[in-house]
Coordinates of C-alpha atoms and ligand atoms in Angstrom, one line a residue:
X253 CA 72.3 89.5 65.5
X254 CA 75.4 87.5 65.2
X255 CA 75.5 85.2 68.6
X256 CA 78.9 85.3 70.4
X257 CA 80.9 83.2 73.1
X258 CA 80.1 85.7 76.4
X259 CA 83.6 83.9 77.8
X260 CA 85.5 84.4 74.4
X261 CA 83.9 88.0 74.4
X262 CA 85.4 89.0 77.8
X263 CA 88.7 87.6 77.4
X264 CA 89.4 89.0 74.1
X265 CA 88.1 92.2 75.4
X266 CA 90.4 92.0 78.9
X267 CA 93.4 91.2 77.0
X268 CA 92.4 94.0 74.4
X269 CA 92.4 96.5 77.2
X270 CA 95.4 95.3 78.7
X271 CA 97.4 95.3 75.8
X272 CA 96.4 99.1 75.1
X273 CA 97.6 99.9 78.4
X274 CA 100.5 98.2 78.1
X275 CA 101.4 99.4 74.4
X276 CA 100.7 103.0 75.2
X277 CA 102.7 102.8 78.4
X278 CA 105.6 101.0 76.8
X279 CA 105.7 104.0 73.9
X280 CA 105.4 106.6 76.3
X281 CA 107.4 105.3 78.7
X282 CA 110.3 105.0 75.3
X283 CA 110.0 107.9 74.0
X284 CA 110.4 109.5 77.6
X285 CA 113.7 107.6 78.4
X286 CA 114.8 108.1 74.6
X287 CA 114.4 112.6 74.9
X288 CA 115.7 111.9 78.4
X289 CA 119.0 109.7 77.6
X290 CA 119.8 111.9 74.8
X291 CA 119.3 115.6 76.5
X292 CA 121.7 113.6 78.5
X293 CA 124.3 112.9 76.2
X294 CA 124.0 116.5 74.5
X295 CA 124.6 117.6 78.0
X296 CA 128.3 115.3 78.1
X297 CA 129.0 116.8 74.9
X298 CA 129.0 120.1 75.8
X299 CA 130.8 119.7 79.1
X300 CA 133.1 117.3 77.1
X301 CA 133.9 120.0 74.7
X302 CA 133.9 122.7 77.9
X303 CA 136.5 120.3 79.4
X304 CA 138.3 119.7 76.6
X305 CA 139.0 123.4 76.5
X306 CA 140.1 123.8 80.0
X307 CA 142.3 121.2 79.6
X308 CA 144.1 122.7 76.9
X309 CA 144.5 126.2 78.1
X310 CA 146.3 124.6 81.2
X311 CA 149.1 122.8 78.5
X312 CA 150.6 126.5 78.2
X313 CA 153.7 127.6 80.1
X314 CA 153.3 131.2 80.5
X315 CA 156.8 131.4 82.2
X316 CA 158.2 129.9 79.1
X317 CA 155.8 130.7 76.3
X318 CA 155.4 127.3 75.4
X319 CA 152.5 124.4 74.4
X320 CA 153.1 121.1 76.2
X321 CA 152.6 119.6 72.6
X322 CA 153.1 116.3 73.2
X323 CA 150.4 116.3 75.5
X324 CA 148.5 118.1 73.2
X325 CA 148.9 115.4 70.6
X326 CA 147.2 112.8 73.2
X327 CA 144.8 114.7 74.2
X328 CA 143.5 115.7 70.5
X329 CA 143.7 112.1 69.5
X330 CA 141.9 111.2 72.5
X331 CA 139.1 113.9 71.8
X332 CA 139.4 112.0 68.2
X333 CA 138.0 108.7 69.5
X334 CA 135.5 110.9 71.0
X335 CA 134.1 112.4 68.0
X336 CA 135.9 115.5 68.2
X337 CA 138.2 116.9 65.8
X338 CA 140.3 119.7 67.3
X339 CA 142.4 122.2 65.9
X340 CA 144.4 124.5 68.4
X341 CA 146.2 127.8 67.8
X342 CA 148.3 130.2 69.7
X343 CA 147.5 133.8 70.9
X344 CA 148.3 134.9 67.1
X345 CA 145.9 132.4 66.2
X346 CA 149.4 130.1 64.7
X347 CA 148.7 126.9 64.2
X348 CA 149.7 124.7 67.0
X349 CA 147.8 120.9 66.5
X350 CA 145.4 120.4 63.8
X351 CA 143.5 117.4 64.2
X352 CA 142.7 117.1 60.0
X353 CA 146.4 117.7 59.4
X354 CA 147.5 115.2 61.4
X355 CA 145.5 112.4 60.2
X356 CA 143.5 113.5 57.5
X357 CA 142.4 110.1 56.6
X358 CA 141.2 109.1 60.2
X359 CA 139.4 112.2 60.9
X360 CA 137.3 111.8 57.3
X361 CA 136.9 108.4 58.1
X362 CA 135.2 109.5 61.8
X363 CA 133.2 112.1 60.5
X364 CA 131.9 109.7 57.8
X365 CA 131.3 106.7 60.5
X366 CA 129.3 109.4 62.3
X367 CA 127.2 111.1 60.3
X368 CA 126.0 108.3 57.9
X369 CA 125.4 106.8 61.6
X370 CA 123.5 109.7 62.9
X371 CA 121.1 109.7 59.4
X372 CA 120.6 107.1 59.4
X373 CA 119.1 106.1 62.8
X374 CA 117.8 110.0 63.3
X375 CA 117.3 112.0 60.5
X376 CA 114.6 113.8 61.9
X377 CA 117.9 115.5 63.6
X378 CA 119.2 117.2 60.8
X379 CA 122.1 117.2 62.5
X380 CA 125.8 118.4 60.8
X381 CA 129.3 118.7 61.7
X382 CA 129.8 122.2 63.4
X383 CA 132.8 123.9 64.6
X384 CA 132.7 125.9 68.1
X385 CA 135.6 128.3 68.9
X386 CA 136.3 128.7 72.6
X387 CA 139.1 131.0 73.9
X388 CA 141.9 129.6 75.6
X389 CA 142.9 132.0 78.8
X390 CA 144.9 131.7 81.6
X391 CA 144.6 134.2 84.8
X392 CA 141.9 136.1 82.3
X393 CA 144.6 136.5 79.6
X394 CA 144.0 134.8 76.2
X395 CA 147.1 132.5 75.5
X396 CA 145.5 130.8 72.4
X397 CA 142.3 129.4 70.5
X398 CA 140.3 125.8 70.3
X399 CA 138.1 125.4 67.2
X400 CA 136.2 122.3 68.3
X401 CA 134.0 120.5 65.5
X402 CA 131.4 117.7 66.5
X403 CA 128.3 116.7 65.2
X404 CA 125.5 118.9 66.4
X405 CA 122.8 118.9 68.8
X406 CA 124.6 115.4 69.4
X407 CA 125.9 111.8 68.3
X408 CA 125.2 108.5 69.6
X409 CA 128.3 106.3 69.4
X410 CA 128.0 102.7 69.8
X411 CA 127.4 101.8 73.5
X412 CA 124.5 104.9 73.0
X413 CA 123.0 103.0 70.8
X414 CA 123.5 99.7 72.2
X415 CA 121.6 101.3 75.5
X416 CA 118.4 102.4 73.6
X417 CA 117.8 99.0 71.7
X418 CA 118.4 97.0 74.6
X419 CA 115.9 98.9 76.5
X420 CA 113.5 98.8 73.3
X421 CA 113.8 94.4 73.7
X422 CA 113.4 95.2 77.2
X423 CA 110.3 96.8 76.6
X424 CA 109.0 94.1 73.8
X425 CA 109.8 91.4 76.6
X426 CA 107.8 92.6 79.1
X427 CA 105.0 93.5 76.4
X428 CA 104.9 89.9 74.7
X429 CA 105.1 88.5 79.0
X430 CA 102.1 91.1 79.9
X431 CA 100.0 89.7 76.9
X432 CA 100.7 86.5 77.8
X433 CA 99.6 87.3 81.5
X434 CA 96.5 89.4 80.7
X435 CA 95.4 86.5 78.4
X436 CA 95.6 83.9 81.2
X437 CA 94.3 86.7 83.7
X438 CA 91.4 87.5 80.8
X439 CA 90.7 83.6 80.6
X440 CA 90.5 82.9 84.4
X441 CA 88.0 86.4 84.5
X442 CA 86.0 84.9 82.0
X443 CA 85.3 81.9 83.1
X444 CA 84.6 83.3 87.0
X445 CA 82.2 85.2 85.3
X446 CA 80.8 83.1 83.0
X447 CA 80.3 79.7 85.0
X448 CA 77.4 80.8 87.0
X449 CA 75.8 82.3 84.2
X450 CA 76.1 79.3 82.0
X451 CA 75.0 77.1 84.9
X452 CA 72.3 79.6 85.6
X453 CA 71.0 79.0 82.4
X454 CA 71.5 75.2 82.4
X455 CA 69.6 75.3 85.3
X456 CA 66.6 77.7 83.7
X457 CA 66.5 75.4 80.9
X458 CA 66.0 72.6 83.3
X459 CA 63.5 74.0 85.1
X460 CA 61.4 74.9 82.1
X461 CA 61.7 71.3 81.1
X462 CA 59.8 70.9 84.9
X463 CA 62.6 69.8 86.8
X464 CA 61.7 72.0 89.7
X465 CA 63.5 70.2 92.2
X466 CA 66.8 70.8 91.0
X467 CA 69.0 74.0 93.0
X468 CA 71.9 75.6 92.5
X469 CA 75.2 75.8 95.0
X470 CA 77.5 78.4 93.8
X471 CA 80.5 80.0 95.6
X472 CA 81.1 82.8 93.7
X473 CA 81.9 85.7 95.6
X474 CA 80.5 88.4 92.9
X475 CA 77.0 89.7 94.7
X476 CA 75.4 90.3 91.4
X477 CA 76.0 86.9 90.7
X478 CA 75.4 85.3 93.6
X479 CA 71.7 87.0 93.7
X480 CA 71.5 85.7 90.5
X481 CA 71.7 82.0 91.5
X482 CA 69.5 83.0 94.6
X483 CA 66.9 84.5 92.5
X484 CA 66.9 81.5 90.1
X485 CA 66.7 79.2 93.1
X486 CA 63.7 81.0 94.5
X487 CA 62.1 80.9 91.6
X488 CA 62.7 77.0 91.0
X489 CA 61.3 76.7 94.7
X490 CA 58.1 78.8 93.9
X491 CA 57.5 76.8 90.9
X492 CA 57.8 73.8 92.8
X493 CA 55.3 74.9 95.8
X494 CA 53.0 75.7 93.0
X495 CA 53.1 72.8 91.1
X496 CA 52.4 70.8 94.1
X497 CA 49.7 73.2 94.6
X498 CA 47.6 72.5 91.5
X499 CA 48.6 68.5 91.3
X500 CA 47.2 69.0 94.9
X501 CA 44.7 71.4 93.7
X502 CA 43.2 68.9 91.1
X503 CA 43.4 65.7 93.8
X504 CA 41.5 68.2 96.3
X505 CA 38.7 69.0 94.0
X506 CA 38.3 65.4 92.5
X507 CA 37.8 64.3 96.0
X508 CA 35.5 66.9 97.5
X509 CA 33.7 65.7 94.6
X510 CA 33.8 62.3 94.3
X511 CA 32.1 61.4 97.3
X512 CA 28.9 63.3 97.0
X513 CA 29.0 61.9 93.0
X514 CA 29.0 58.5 94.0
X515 CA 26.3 58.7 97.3
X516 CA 23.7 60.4 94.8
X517 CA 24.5 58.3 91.8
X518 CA 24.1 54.8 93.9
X519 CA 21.6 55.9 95.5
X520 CA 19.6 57.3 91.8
X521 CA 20.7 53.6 91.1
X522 CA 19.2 51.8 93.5
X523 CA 15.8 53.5 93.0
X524 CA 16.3 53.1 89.8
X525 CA 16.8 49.2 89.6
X526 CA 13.5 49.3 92.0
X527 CA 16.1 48.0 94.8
X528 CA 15.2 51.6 97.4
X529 CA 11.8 53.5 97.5
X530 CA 12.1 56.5 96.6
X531 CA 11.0 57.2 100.4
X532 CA 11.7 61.8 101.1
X533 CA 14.4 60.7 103.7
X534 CA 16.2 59.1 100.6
X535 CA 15.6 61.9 98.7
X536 CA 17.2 64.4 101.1
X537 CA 20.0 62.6 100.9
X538 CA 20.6 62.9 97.6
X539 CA 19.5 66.6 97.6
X540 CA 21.6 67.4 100.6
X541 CA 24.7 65.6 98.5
X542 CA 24.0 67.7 95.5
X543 CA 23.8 70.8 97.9
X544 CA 27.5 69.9 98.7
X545 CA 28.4 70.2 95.0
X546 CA 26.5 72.8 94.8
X547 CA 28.2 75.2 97.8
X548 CA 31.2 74.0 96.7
X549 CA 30.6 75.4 93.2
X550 CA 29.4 78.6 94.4
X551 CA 32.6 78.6 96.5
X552 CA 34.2 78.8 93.7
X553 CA 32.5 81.4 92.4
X554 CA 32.8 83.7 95.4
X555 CA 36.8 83.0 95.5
X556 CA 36.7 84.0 91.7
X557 CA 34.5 86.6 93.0
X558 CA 37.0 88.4 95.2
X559 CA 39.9 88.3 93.2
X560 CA 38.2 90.2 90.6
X561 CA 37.0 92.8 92.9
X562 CA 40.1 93.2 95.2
X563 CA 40.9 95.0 91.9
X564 CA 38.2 98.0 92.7
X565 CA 38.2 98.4 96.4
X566 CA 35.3 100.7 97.7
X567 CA 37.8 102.5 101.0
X568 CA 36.0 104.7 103.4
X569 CA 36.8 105.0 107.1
X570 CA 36.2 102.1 109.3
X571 CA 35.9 101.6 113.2
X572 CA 37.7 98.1 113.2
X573 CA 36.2 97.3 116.9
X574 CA 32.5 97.7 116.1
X575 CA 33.0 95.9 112.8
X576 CA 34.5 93.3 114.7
X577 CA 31.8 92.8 117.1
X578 CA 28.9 93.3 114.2
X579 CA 30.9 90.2 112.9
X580 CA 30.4 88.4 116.4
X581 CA 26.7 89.1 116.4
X582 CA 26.0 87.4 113.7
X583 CA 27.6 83.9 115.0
X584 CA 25.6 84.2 117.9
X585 CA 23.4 81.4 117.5
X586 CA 26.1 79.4 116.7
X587 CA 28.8 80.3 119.3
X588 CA 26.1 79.4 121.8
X589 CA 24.9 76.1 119.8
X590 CA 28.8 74.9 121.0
X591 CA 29.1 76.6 124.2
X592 CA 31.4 78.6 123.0
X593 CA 32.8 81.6 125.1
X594 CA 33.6 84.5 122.7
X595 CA 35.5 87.7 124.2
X596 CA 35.9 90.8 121.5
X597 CA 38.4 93.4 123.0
X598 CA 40.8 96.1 122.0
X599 CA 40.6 99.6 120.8
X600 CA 38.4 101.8 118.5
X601 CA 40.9 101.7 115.4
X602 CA 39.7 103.8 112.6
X603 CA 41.1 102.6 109.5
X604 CA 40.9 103.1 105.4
X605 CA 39.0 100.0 104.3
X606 CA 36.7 98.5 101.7
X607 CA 34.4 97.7 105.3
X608 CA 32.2 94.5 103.2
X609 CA 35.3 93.0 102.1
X610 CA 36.8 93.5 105.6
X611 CA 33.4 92.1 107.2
X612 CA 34.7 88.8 105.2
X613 CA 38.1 88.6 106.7
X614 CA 36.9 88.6 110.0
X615 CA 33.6 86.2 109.2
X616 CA 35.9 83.9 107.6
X617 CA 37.9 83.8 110.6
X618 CA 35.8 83.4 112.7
X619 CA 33.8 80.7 111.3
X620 CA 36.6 78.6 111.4
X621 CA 37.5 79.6 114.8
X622 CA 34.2 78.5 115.8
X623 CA 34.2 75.6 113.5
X624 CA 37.4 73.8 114.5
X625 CA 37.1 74.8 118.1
X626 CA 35.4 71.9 120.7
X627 CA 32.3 72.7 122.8
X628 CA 33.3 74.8 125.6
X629 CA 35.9 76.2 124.8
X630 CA 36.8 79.8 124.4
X631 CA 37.7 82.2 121.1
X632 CA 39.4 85.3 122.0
X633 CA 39.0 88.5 119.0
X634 CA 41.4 91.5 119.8
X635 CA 41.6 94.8 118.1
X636 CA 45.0 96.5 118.5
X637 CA 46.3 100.2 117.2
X638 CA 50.5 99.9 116.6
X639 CA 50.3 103.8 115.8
X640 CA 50.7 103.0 112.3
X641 CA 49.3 99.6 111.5
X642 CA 45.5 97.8 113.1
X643 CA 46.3 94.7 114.3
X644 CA 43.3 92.0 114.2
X645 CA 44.0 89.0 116.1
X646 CA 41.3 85.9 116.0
X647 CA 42.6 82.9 118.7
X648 CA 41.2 79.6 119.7
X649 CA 41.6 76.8 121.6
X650 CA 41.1 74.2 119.1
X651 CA 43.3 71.6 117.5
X652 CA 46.4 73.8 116.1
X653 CA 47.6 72.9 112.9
X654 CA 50.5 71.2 112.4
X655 CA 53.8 73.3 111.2
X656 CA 54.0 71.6 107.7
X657 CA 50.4 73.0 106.8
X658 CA 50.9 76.7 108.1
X659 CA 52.6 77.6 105.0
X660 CA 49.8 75.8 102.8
X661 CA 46.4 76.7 104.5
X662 CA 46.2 80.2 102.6
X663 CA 46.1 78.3 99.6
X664 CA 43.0 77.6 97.7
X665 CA 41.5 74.1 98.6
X666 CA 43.6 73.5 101.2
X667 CA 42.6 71.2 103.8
X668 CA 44.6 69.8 106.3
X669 CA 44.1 65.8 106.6
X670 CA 43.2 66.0 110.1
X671 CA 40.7 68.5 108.9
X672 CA 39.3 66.8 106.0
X673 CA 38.6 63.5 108.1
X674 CA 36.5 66.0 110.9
X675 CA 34.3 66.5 108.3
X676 CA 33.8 70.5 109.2
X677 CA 33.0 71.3 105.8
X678 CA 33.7 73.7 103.5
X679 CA 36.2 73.5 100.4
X680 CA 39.8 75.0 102.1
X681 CA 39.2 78.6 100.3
X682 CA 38.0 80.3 102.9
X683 CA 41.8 81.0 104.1
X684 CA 42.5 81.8 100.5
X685 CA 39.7 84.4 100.6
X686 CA 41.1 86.2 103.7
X687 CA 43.9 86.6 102.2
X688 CA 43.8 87.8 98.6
X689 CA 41.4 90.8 100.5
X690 CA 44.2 91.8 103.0
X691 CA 46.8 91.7 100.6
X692 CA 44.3 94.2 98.3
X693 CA 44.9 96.2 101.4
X694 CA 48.2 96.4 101.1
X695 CA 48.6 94.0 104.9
X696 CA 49.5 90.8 105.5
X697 CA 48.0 88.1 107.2
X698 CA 49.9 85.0 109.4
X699 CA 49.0 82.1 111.3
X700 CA 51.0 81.2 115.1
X701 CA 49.4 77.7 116.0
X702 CA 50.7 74.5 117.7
X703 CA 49.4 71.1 117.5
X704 CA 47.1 70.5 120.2
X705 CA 47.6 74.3 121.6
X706 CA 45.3 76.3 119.6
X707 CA 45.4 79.0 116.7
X708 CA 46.0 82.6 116.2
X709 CA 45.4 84.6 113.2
X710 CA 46.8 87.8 112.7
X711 CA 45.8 90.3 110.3
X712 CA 47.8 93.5 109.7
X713 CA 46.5 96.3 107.9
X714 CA 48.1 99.7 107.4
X715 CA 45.6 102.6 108.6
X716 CA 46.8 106.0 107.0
X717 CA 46.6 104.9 103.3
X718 CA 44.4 107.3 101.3
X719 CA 41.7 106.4 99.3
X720 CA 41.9 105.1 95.8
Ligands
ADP809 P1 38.0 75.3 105.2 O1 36.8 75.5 104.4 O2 38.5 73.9 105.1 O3 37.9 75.7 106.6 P2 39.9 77.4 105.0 O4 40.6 77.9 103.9 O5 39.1 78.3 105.9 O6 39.1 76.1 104.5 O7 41.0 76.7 106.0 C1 42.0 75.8 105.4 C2 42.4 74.8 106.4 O8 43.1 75.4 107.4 C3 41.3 74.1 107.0 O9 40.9 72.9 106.3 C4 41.9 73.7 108.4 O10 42.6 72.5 108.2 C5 42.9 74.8 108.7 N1 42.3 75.7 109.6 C6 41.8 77.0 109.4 N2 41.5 77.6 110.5 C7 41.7 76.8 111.5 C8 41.6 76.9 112.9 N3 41.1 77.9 113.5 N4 42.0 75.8 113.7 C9 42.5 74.7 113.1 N5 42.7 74.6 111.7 C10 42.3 75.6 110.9

């Protein structure tokens, strides 16, 4: 398909429109005026000719049986100028004024002017000179007759038709000045529109060159648009988090690696080069480094692991409370290896859930409740029913974690440094594992911590969803 100019597109089609509107207004509105002015003027002419009449019946002197005829003869040539060529006769229908006879040549000359006038400018009048007799009375007695010609329905003179084509230049004026405006009104529409979409896409083209740091500030006022730019700046963001998520993802892994790599290979060296016996204690060593490659291998599995299955979640109907405490149970040993003082409370929630999975959230949880909290300190587990939501909330008094990380620790090999130099173990998916399962779940999960103050977990599960 043939590519076009989104900004020429619109401005060509706004000045289109407008120039529609304004050509079928401008004929409408001429045609209107043009019926109207002329129903007008073939209104004058009749009362012209109805006046006319009048006029002449009152030029008789009944007393004296007599036509004021010189009168008469003004009035008729006046009538003349007008376009009306009288003739007038007496009660015996006598001629009294004739306007033909009395100037024969002017009279042609008029009818002439008018008619070629007339056809020429509306023939689609088939108009012609007509002759109207009107009876001449005074006090209801009939003291003569007016034949009246004039060219029917009506005649334009001059001025008439020096109205209708000034108003026909008025009316191209303020078409060409309305163009003119809609073009510049089209342009300025255009390019509101288009700017953001061009920059938009600038910026979209940027991005997929991997500049994810770049944004865009718009103050356009249109909300499509502006969600637009929102959406493409969210996007840039989320492309940025996870690109620093894999470059962090691959330094993470290298490094839980390295270290275990180069124990067991220096120390294969050194027994080797015959420097070390190869004494059990040194052997351990090396085995228990390889079992540290090892777990963190088969962590890797199990995160796979879960993704996959989230997809085909076995549901049945769960009491939240006793799963909770199973959970606890199986810590024992541990909780009381650190002194730890564990308290599991709430309410018998039953909710819809794929109960191994959920076994998981909580074990994972808790392990790092237990994990990152000191000896003697206490972890507190509570159940909670909202009515429609089970709230499971897992708190410590351990080390917090520090506002920057909250966002990251769900993340898949995500350790915090303070974490990482504790040496607690374990590969940062265990976060990454809860989760991917409460999301499957259709919940959410969130951490409120505070350096130095502790953690809480809360996971938040809706509890009427049906089966799958
Ligand atoms: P890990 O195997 O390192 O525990 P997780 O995914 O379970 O991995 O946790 C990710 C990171 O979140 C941890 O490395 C740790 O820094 C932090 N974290 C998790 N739980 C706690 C907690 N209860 N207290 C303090 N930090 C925690």
């Amino acid at each position: 398909m043939k590519q076009v100019n989104l900004r020429a597109m619109i401005a060509i089609r706004f000045a289109l429109l407008v120039l529609t509107v304004i050509f079928l207004i401008s004929v409408a509105s001429n045609i209107l005026i043009k019926r109207q002015f002329e129903k007008y003027v073939e209104e004058k002419q009749n009362t012209q000719t109805e006046e006319l009449a009048q006029n002449l019946s009152s030029q008789y002197d009944d007393a004296k049986d007599k036509w004021n005829l010189d009168y008469i003869h003004g009035l008729g040539m006046y009538a003349l100028n007008e376009g009306f060529i009288i003739k007038l006769y007496d009660s015996d229908e006598n001629v009294l004024w004739d306007a033909e006879n009395h100037d024969m040549t002017l009279c042609h000359q008029m009818m002439n002017t008018i008619t070629f006038r007339m056809q020429e400018e509306r023939p689609d009048l088939d108009g012609d000179f007509v002759t109207h007799r009107f009876d001449l009375k005074q006090n209801q007695k009939v003291v003569g007759f007016l034949d009246v010609s004039y060219y029917s329905p009506y005649y334009l003179n001059e001025n008439d038709f020096q109205f209708i084509t000034t108003l026909n230049h008025i009316l191209v004026a303020v078409g060409i000045v309305s163009l003119i405006g809609a073009i510049i009104m089209g342009l300025i529409l255009a390019n509101n529109i288009t700017e953001p979409i061009v920059k938009t896409s600038e910026i979209a083209q940027q991005i997929s060159n991997g500049h994810y740091d770049i944004r865009f500030h718009s103050d356009v006022r249109a909300k499509e648009l502006q969600n637009l730019t929102e959406a493409m700046n969210q996007m840039a963001g989320s492309l940025e988090e996870q690109e620093n998520l894999r470059k962090r993802l691959t330094s993470d892994v290298a490094h839980e690696l390295r270290t275990p790599i180069a124990n067991v290979s220096s120390y294969l060296e050194a027994i080797i080069e015959g420097v070390w016996e190869a004494t059990p204690e040194r052997l351990q060593v090396c085995y228990d480094e390889l079992d540290r490659i090892s777990k963190l291998v088969s962590d890797l599995e199990r995160l796979q692991q879960v993704e996959n299955e989230n997809l085909n979640l076995q549901k049945t109907e769960v009491d939240l409370l006793e799963l909770t405490k199973g959970v606890v149970r199986n810590f024992e040993t541990k909780i009381s290896q650190k002194n730890i003082y564990c308290l599991v409370d709430g309410t018998h929630v039953i909710a819809l859930v794929d109960e191994r999975k959920m076994q998981q959230v909580v074990t994972n949880l808790l392990s790092n409740a237990i994990k990152y909290s000191n000896d003697y300190e206490g972890i507190c587990i509570l159940v909670e029913d909202t009515g429609e939501q089970v709230v499971i909330q897992v708190k410590d008094d351990g080390p917090g974690i520090a506002k920057e990380d909250q966002k990251w620790i769900f993340e898949r090999f995500y350790r915090t440094d303070k974490s990482r130099n504790r040496k607690t173990g374990g590969a940062g998916i265990g976060l990454a594992i809860v989760k991917t399962i409460v999301q499957a779940h259709d919940g959410q999960v969130k951490v409120e911590s505070e350096e130095g103050h502790g953690s809480k977990f809360v996971v938040i599960l809706p509890k009427s969803e049906k089966p799958v």
